[in-house]
Amino acid sequence: MQTLDAAPVTGTPVLTQPRNRFGATLLGGMLLVLGGLWALDVAGAIDVRAAVVLPAVLAVLGLGLIFGAANGPHSGLLVAGVFLSFAVVAAAAVPAPFVGGMGDRRFVVTEQSQLQSTYQIGLGNLVLDLDALDLSQADSVSISVGAGELSVVLPDEVPVRISATSGAGEINLLGQRTDGVAVSREYQSNGYTTSEIRLNLDLNVGAGSIEVKR
């Protein structure tokens, strides 16, 4: 009985490339840096400021690009590095301390006795809702956000004067928009200088947006 030999298998073997985990590793390093700085700030060991946080994240990104160069170009990270560099420059030009913690804050104020002279947050979104505020005399409020969004809702028919500055981002004062790096805007209601009941707002964001509306 004749035995048929199996034909040899020919062809080029398919090599499976290992999954590139460079992006996840770099993101993990950034989160580790931010988490460490946040923990130190909560513990009271340091006063975390934009001038500390942004360069630290930029340094991690730079080191990641150096060590990841062997895996090929990372154009997305390069673009992120450029924007982060602008934010570092903006933070130096318009210092906004990362004080007041991190997260989202919403303050609804209806009585003037509840209105604070200063509101601050380090990283996150801050909303100051004054829509139902019963203002009986002139008052001033200063609000600062290190990185994030700042939103203020004004009471109806109360004359206001607003001075707003953003290190990098957008400013929207009652529909008047400006964006860019180290931008600032001012607004003053008609009759502000002659009114006894008026509100003065000083708004600052290191990197992010400012919106004021009625």
mmCIF file of C-alpha atoms in Angstrom:
data_model
loop_
_atom_site.group_PDB
_atom_site.id
_atom_site.type_symbol
_atom_site.label_atom_id
_atom_site.label_comp_id
_atom_site.label_asym_id
_atom_site.label_seq_id
_atom_site.Cartn_x
_atom_site.Cartn_y
_atom_site.Cartn_z
ATOM 1 C CA MET A 1 0.000 0.000 0.000
ATOM 2 C CA GLN A 2 1.435 3.317 -1.102
ATOM 3 C CA THR A 3 1.664 6.097 1.517
ATOM 4 C CA LEU A 4 1.203 9.735 0.452
ATOM 5 C CA ASP A 5 3.454 12.200 2.220
ATOM 6 C CA ALA A 6 1.837 15.455 3.374
ATOM 7 C CA ALA A 7 2.825 18.466 1.285
ATOM 8 C CA PRO A 8 5.092 20.881 3.154
ATOM 9 C CA VAL A 9 3.457 24.088 4.274
ATOM 10 C CA THR A 10 5.060 27.110 2.673
ATOM 11 C CA GLY A 11 4.595 30.840 3.169
ATOM 12 C CA THR A 12 5.715 33.707 5.326
ATOM 13 C CA PRO A 13 4.875 33.374 9.018
ATOM 14 C CA VAL A 14 2.649 36.129 10.406
ATOM 15 C CA LEU A 15 4.237 37.970 13.288
ATOM 16 C CA THR A 16 1.907 39.522 15.833
ATOM 17 C CA GLN A 17 3.110 42.900 17.013
ATOM 18 C CA PRO A 18 2.851 43.425 20.731
ATOM 19 C CA ARG A 19 0.239 46.010 21.699
ATOM 20 C CA ASN A 20 1.764 49.433 22.240
ATOM 21 C CA ARG A 21 0.948 50.539 25.776
ATOM 22 C CA PHE A 22 3.022 53.708 25.630
ATOM 23 C CA GLY A 23 0.035 56.072 25.714
ATOM 24 C CA ALA A 24 -1.553 54.346 28.694
ATOM 25 C CA THR A 25 1.748 54.320 30.575
ATOM 26 C CA LEU A 26 2.305 58.018 29.944
ATOM 27 C CA LEU A 27 -1.246 58.898 31.012
ATOM 28 C CA GLY A 28 -0.760 56.851 34.158
ATOM 29 C CA GLY A 29 2.410 58.792 34.941
ATOM 30 C CA MET A 30 0.586 62.115 34.552
ATOM 31 C CA LEU A 31 -2.263 60.985 36.791
ATOM 32 C CA LEU A 32 0.273 59.787 39.353
ATOM 33 C CA VAL A 33 1.931 63.221 39.405
ATOM 34 C CA LEU A 34 -1.404 65.042 39.705
ATOM 35 C CA GLY A 35 -2.615 62.660 42.391
ATOM 36 C CA GLY A 36 0.576 63.104 44.404
ATOM 37 C CA LEU A 37 0.380 66.894 44.216
ATOM 38 C CA TRP A 38 -3.290 66.829 45.167
ATOM 39 C CA ALA A 39 -2.584 64.590 48.175
ATOM 40 C CA LEU A 40 0.189 66.905 49.353
ATOM 41 C CA ASP A 41 -2.112 69.909 48.951
ATOM 42 C CA VAL A 42 -4.922 68.252 50.936
ATOM 43 C CA ALA A 43 -2.443 67.278 53.648
ATOM 44 C CA GLY A 44 -1.280 70.888 53.851
ATOM 45 C CA ALA A 45 2.311 69.969 53.030
ATOM 46 C CA ILE A 46 2.481 72.282 49.997
ATOM 47 C CA ASP A 47 0.446 75.028 48.388
ATOM 48 C CA VAL A 48 -0.199 73.678 44.906
ATOM 49 C CA ARG A 49 -0.093 76.335 42.215
ATOM 50 C CA ALA A 50 -0.508 76.328 38.468
ATOM 51 C CA ALA A 51 3.172 77.246 38.175
ATOM 52 C CA VAL A 52 3.958 73.894 39.847
ATOM 53 C CA VAL A 53 1.328 71.570 38.380
ATOM 54 C CA LEU A 54 1.586 72.512 34.702
ATOM 55 C CA PRO A 55 5.412 72.298 34.454
ATOM 56 C CA ALA A 56 5.330 68.971 36.317
ATOM 57 C CA VAL A 57 2.864 67.507 33.824
ATOM 58 C CA LEU A 58 4.881 68.988 30.940
ATOM 59 C CA ALA A 59 8.039 67.347 32.312
ATOM 60 C CA VAL A 60 6.319 63.945 32.458
ATOM 61 C CA LEU A 61 5.105 64.412 28.890
ATOM 62 C CA GLY A 62 8.599 65.392 27.722
ATOM 63 C CA LEU A 63 10.229 62.378 29.381
ATOM 64 C CA GLY A 64 7.581 60.134 27.876
ATOM 65 C CA LEU A 65 8.294 61.443 24.408
ATOM 66 C CA ILE A 66 12.033 60.906 24.881
ATOM 67 C CA PHE A 67 11.696 57.306 26.034
ATOM 68 C CA GLY A 68 8.905 56.580 23.558
ATOM 69 C CA ALA A 69 10.819 57.867 20.538
ATOM 70 C CA ALA A 70 12.046 54.348 19.806
ATOM 71 C CA ASN A 71 8.458 53.259 19.132
ATOM 72 C CA GLY A 72 7.996 55.877 16.429
ATOM 73 C CA PRO A 73 6.605 59.403 16.285
ATOM 74 C CA HIS A 74 3.756 60.374 18.607
ATOM 75 C CA SER A 75 2.239 63.361 16.834
ATOM 76 C CA GLY A 76 -0.746 63.588 19.160
ATOM 77 C CA LEU A 77 1.477 63.904 22.197
ATOM 78 C CA LEU A 78 3.602 66.517 20.447
ATOM 79 C CA VAL A 79 0.507 68.644 19.821
ATOM 80 C CA ALA A 80 -0.538 68.204 23.449
ATOM 81 C CA GLY A 81 2.933 69.290 24.521
ATOM 82 C CA VAL A 82 2.691 72.479 22.461
ATOM 83 C CA PHE A 83 -0.649 73.445 24.008
ATOM 84 C CA LEU A 84 0.593 72.554 27.474
ATOM 85 C CA SER A 85 3.639 74.766 26.902
ATOM 86 C CA PHE A 86 1.311 77.673 26.091
ATOM 87 C CA ALA A 87 -0.574 76.966 29.317
ATOM 88 C CA VAL A 88 2.683 77.043 31.298
ATOM 89 C CA VAL A 89 3.568 80.423 29.796
ATOM 90 C CA ALA A 90 0.061 81.701 30.500
ATOM 91 C CA ALA A 91 0.208 80.509 34.105
ATOM 92 C CA ALA A 92 3.456 82.412 34.559
ATOM 93 C CA ALA A 93 1.976 85.539 32.983
ATOM 94 C CA VAL A 94 -1.272 85.384 34.967
ATOM 95 C CA PRO A 95 -0.574 83.446 38.157
ATOM 96 C CA ALA A 96 -3.615 81.649 39.499
ATOM 97 C CA PRO A 97 -2.909 79.559 42.608
ATOM 98 C CA PHE A 98 -4.290 76.051 42.784
ATOM 99 C CA VAL A 99 -5.926 76.770 46.136
ATOM 100 C CA GLY A 100 -9.433 75.938 47.238
ATOM 101 C CA GLY A 101 -9.239 72.238 46.394
ATOM 102 C CA MET A 102 -10.256 70.357 43.273
ATOM 103 C CA GLY A 103 -13.606 69.307 41.856
ATOM 104 C CA ASP A 104 -16.845 71.084 41.038
ATOM 105 C CA ARG A 105 -18.307 73.811 43.254
ATOM 106 C CA ARG A 106 -21.705 75.490 42.977
ATOM 107 C CA PHE A 107 -22.698 78.390 45.226
ATOM 108 C CA VAL A 108 -26.277 79.687 45.235
ATOM 109 C CA VAL A 109 -26.476 82.982 47.122
ATOM 110 C CA THR A 110 -29.798 84.685 47.864
ATOM 111 C CA GLU A 111 -28.874 86.951 50.805
ATOM 112 C CA GLN A 112 -26.087 89.528 50.817
ATOM 113 C CA SER A 113 -24.952 88.277 54.243
ATOM 114 C CA GLN A 114 -24.149 84.935 52.583
ATOM 115 C CA LEU A 115 -22.060 86.504 49.826
ATOM 116 C CA GLN A 116 -18.338 85.911 50.340
ATOM 117 C CA SER A 117 -15.695 88.364 49.232
ATOM 118 C CA THR A 118 -13.536 85.576 47.764
ATOM 119 C CA TYR A 119 -14.234 82.263 46.034
ATOM 120 C CA GLN A 120 -11.360 80.007 44.939
ATOM 121 C CA ILE A 121 -10.871 76.588 43.420
ATOM 122 C CA GLY A 122 -7.731 74.934 42.124
ATOM 123 C CA LEU A 123 -8.931 72.495 39.472
ATOM 124 C CA GLY A 124 -12.509 72.069 38.316
ATOM 125 C CA ASN A 125 -15.652 74.065 37.643
ATOM 126 C CA LEU A 126 -16.992 76.858 39.842
ATOM 127 C CA VAL A 127 -20.506 78.275 39.500
ATOM 128 C CA LEU A 128 -21.662 81.319 41.468
ATOM 129 C CA ASP A 129 -25.429 81.714 41.069
ATOM 130 C CA LEU A 130 -26.561 85.198 42.119
ATOM 131 C CA ASP A 131 -29.791 85.159 40.119
ATOM 132 C CA ALA A 132 -31.985 85.499 43.229
ATOM 133 C CA LEU A 133 -29.569 87.675 45.238
ATOM 134 C CA ASP A 134 -31.254 90.442 47.247
ATOM 135 C CA LEU A 135 -28.570 93.143 47.140
ATOM 136 C CA SER A 136 -29.104 96.062 49.509
ATOM 137 C CA GLN A 137 -25.767 97.848 49.120
ATOM 138 C CA ALA A 138 -22.648 97.880 46.945
ATOM 139 C CA ASP A 139 -20.445 94.818 47.177
ATOM 140 C CA SER A 140 -17.320 93.299 45.582
ATOM 141 C CA VAL A 141 -16.451 89.672 44.869
ATOM 142 C CA SER A 142 -13.164 88.129 43.699
ATOM 143 C CA ILE A 143 -13.249 84.670 42.092
ATOM 144 C CA SER A 144 -10.296 82.603 40.868
ATOM 145 C CA VAL A 145 -10.007 79.185 39.209
ATOM 146 C CA GLY A 146 -6.630 77.559 38.569
ATOM 147 C CA ALA A 147 -7.771 75.402 35.639
ATOM 148 C CA GLY A 148 -11.346 74.793 34.597
ATOM 149 C CA GLU A 149 -14.532 76.735 34.046
ATOM 150 C CA LEU A 150 -15.866 79.746 35.928
ATOM 151 C CA SER A 151 -19.519 80.707 35.532
ATOM 152 C CA VAL A 152 -21.410 83.570 37.188
ATOM 153 C CA VAL A 153 -25.156 84.224 36.980
ATOM 154 C CA LEU A 154 -25.918 87.876 37.734
ATOM 155 C CA PRO A 155 -29.007 89.248 39.506
ATOM 156 C CA ASP A 156 -31.452 91.117 37.298
ATOM 157 C CA GLU A 157 -31.231 94.897 36.997
ATOM 158 C CA VAL A 158 -28.209 95.245 39.307
ATOM 159 C CA PRO A 159 -25.465 97.442 37.766
ATOM 160 C CA VAL A 160 -22.187 95.525 37.545
ATOM 161 C CA ARG A 161 -18.575 96.155 36.760
ATOM 162 C CA ILE A 162 -16.608 93.093 35.635
ATOM 163 C CA SER A 163 -12.875 92.606 35.199
ATOM 164 C CA ALA A 164 -12.036 89.180 33.739
ATOM 165 C CA THR A 165 -8.659 87.606 32.924
ATOM 166 C CA SER A 166 -7.821 84.184 31.491
ATOM 167 C CA GLY A 167 -4.273 82.886 31.095
ATOM 168 C CA ALA A 168 -5.366 80.628 28.234
ATOM 169 C CA GLY A 169 -8.940 80.098 27.140
ATOM 170 C CA GLU A 170 -12.168 81.987 26.513
ATOM 171 C CA ILE A 171 -14.010 84.881 28.168
ATOM 172 C CA ASN A 172 -17.723 85.438 27.578
ATOM 173 C CA LEU A 173 -19.144 88.517 29.301
ATOM 174 C CA LEU A 174 -22.863 88.767 28.613
ATOM 175 C CA GLY A 175 -22.415 87.515 25.062
ATOM 176 C CA GLN A 176 -19.166 89.342 24.275
ATOM 177 C CA ARG A 177 -16.575 86.652 23.553
ATOM 178 C CA THR A 178 -12.769 86.742 23.496
ATOM 179 C CA ASP A 179 -10.333 83.818 23.371
ATOM 180 C CA GLY A 180 -6.608 83.261 23.208
ATOM 181 C CA VAL A 181 -3.603 83.395 25.527
ATOM 182 C CA ALA A 182 -3.358 85.996 28.314
ATOM 183 C CA VAL A 183 -6.687 87.593 27.400
ATOM 184 C CA SER A 184 -8.720 90.039 29.454
ATOM 185 C CA ARG A 185 -12.007 91.899 29.179
ATOM 186 C CA GLU A 186 -13.864 94.539 31.140
ATOM 187 C CA TYR A 187 -17.557 95.356 31.260
ATOM 188 C CA GLN A 188 -19.529 98.069 33.038
ATOM 189 C CA SER A 189 -23.298 98.486 33.129
ATOM 190 C CA ASN A 190 -24.989 101.769 32.398
ATOM 191 C CA GLY A 191 -25.526 103.707 35.612
ATOM 192 C CA TYR A 192 -22.906 101.755 37.550
ATOM 193 C CA THR A 193 -20.988 104.844 38.720
ATOM 194 C CA THR A 194 -24.114 106.609 40.022
ATOM 195 C CA SER A 195 -25.901 103.654 41.610
ATOM 196 C CA GLU A 196 -25.652 103.008 45.350
ATOM 197 C CA ILE A 197 -26.540 99.336 44.866
ATOM 198 C CA ARG A 198 -23.988 97.799 42.543
ATOM 199 C CA LEU A 199 -21.741 94.775 42.216
ATOM 200 C CA ASN A 200 -18.049 94.596 41.304
ATOM 201 C CA LEU A 201 -16.613 91.284 40.065
ATOM 202 C CA ASP A 202 -12.927 90.401 39.670
ATOM 203 C CA LEU A 203 -12.650 87.096 37.772
ATOM 204 C CA ASN A 204 -9.448 85.140 37.071
ATOM 205 C CA VAL A 205 -8.812 81.769 35.423
ATOM 206 C CA GLY A 206 -5.340 80.340 34.832
ATOM 207 C CA ALA A 207 -6.406 78.009 32.002
ATOM 208 C CA GLY A 208 -10.020 77.587 30.990
ATOM 209 C CA SER A 209 -13.134 79.655 30.407
ATOM 210 C CA ILE A 210 -15.089 82.445 32.074
ATOM 211 C CA GLU A 211 -18.794 83.015 31.427
ATOM 212 C CA VAL A 212 -20.997 85.718 32.933
ATOM 213 C CA LYS A 213 -24.688 85.802 32.153
ATOM 214 C CA ARG A 214 -28.036 87.009 33.511
#
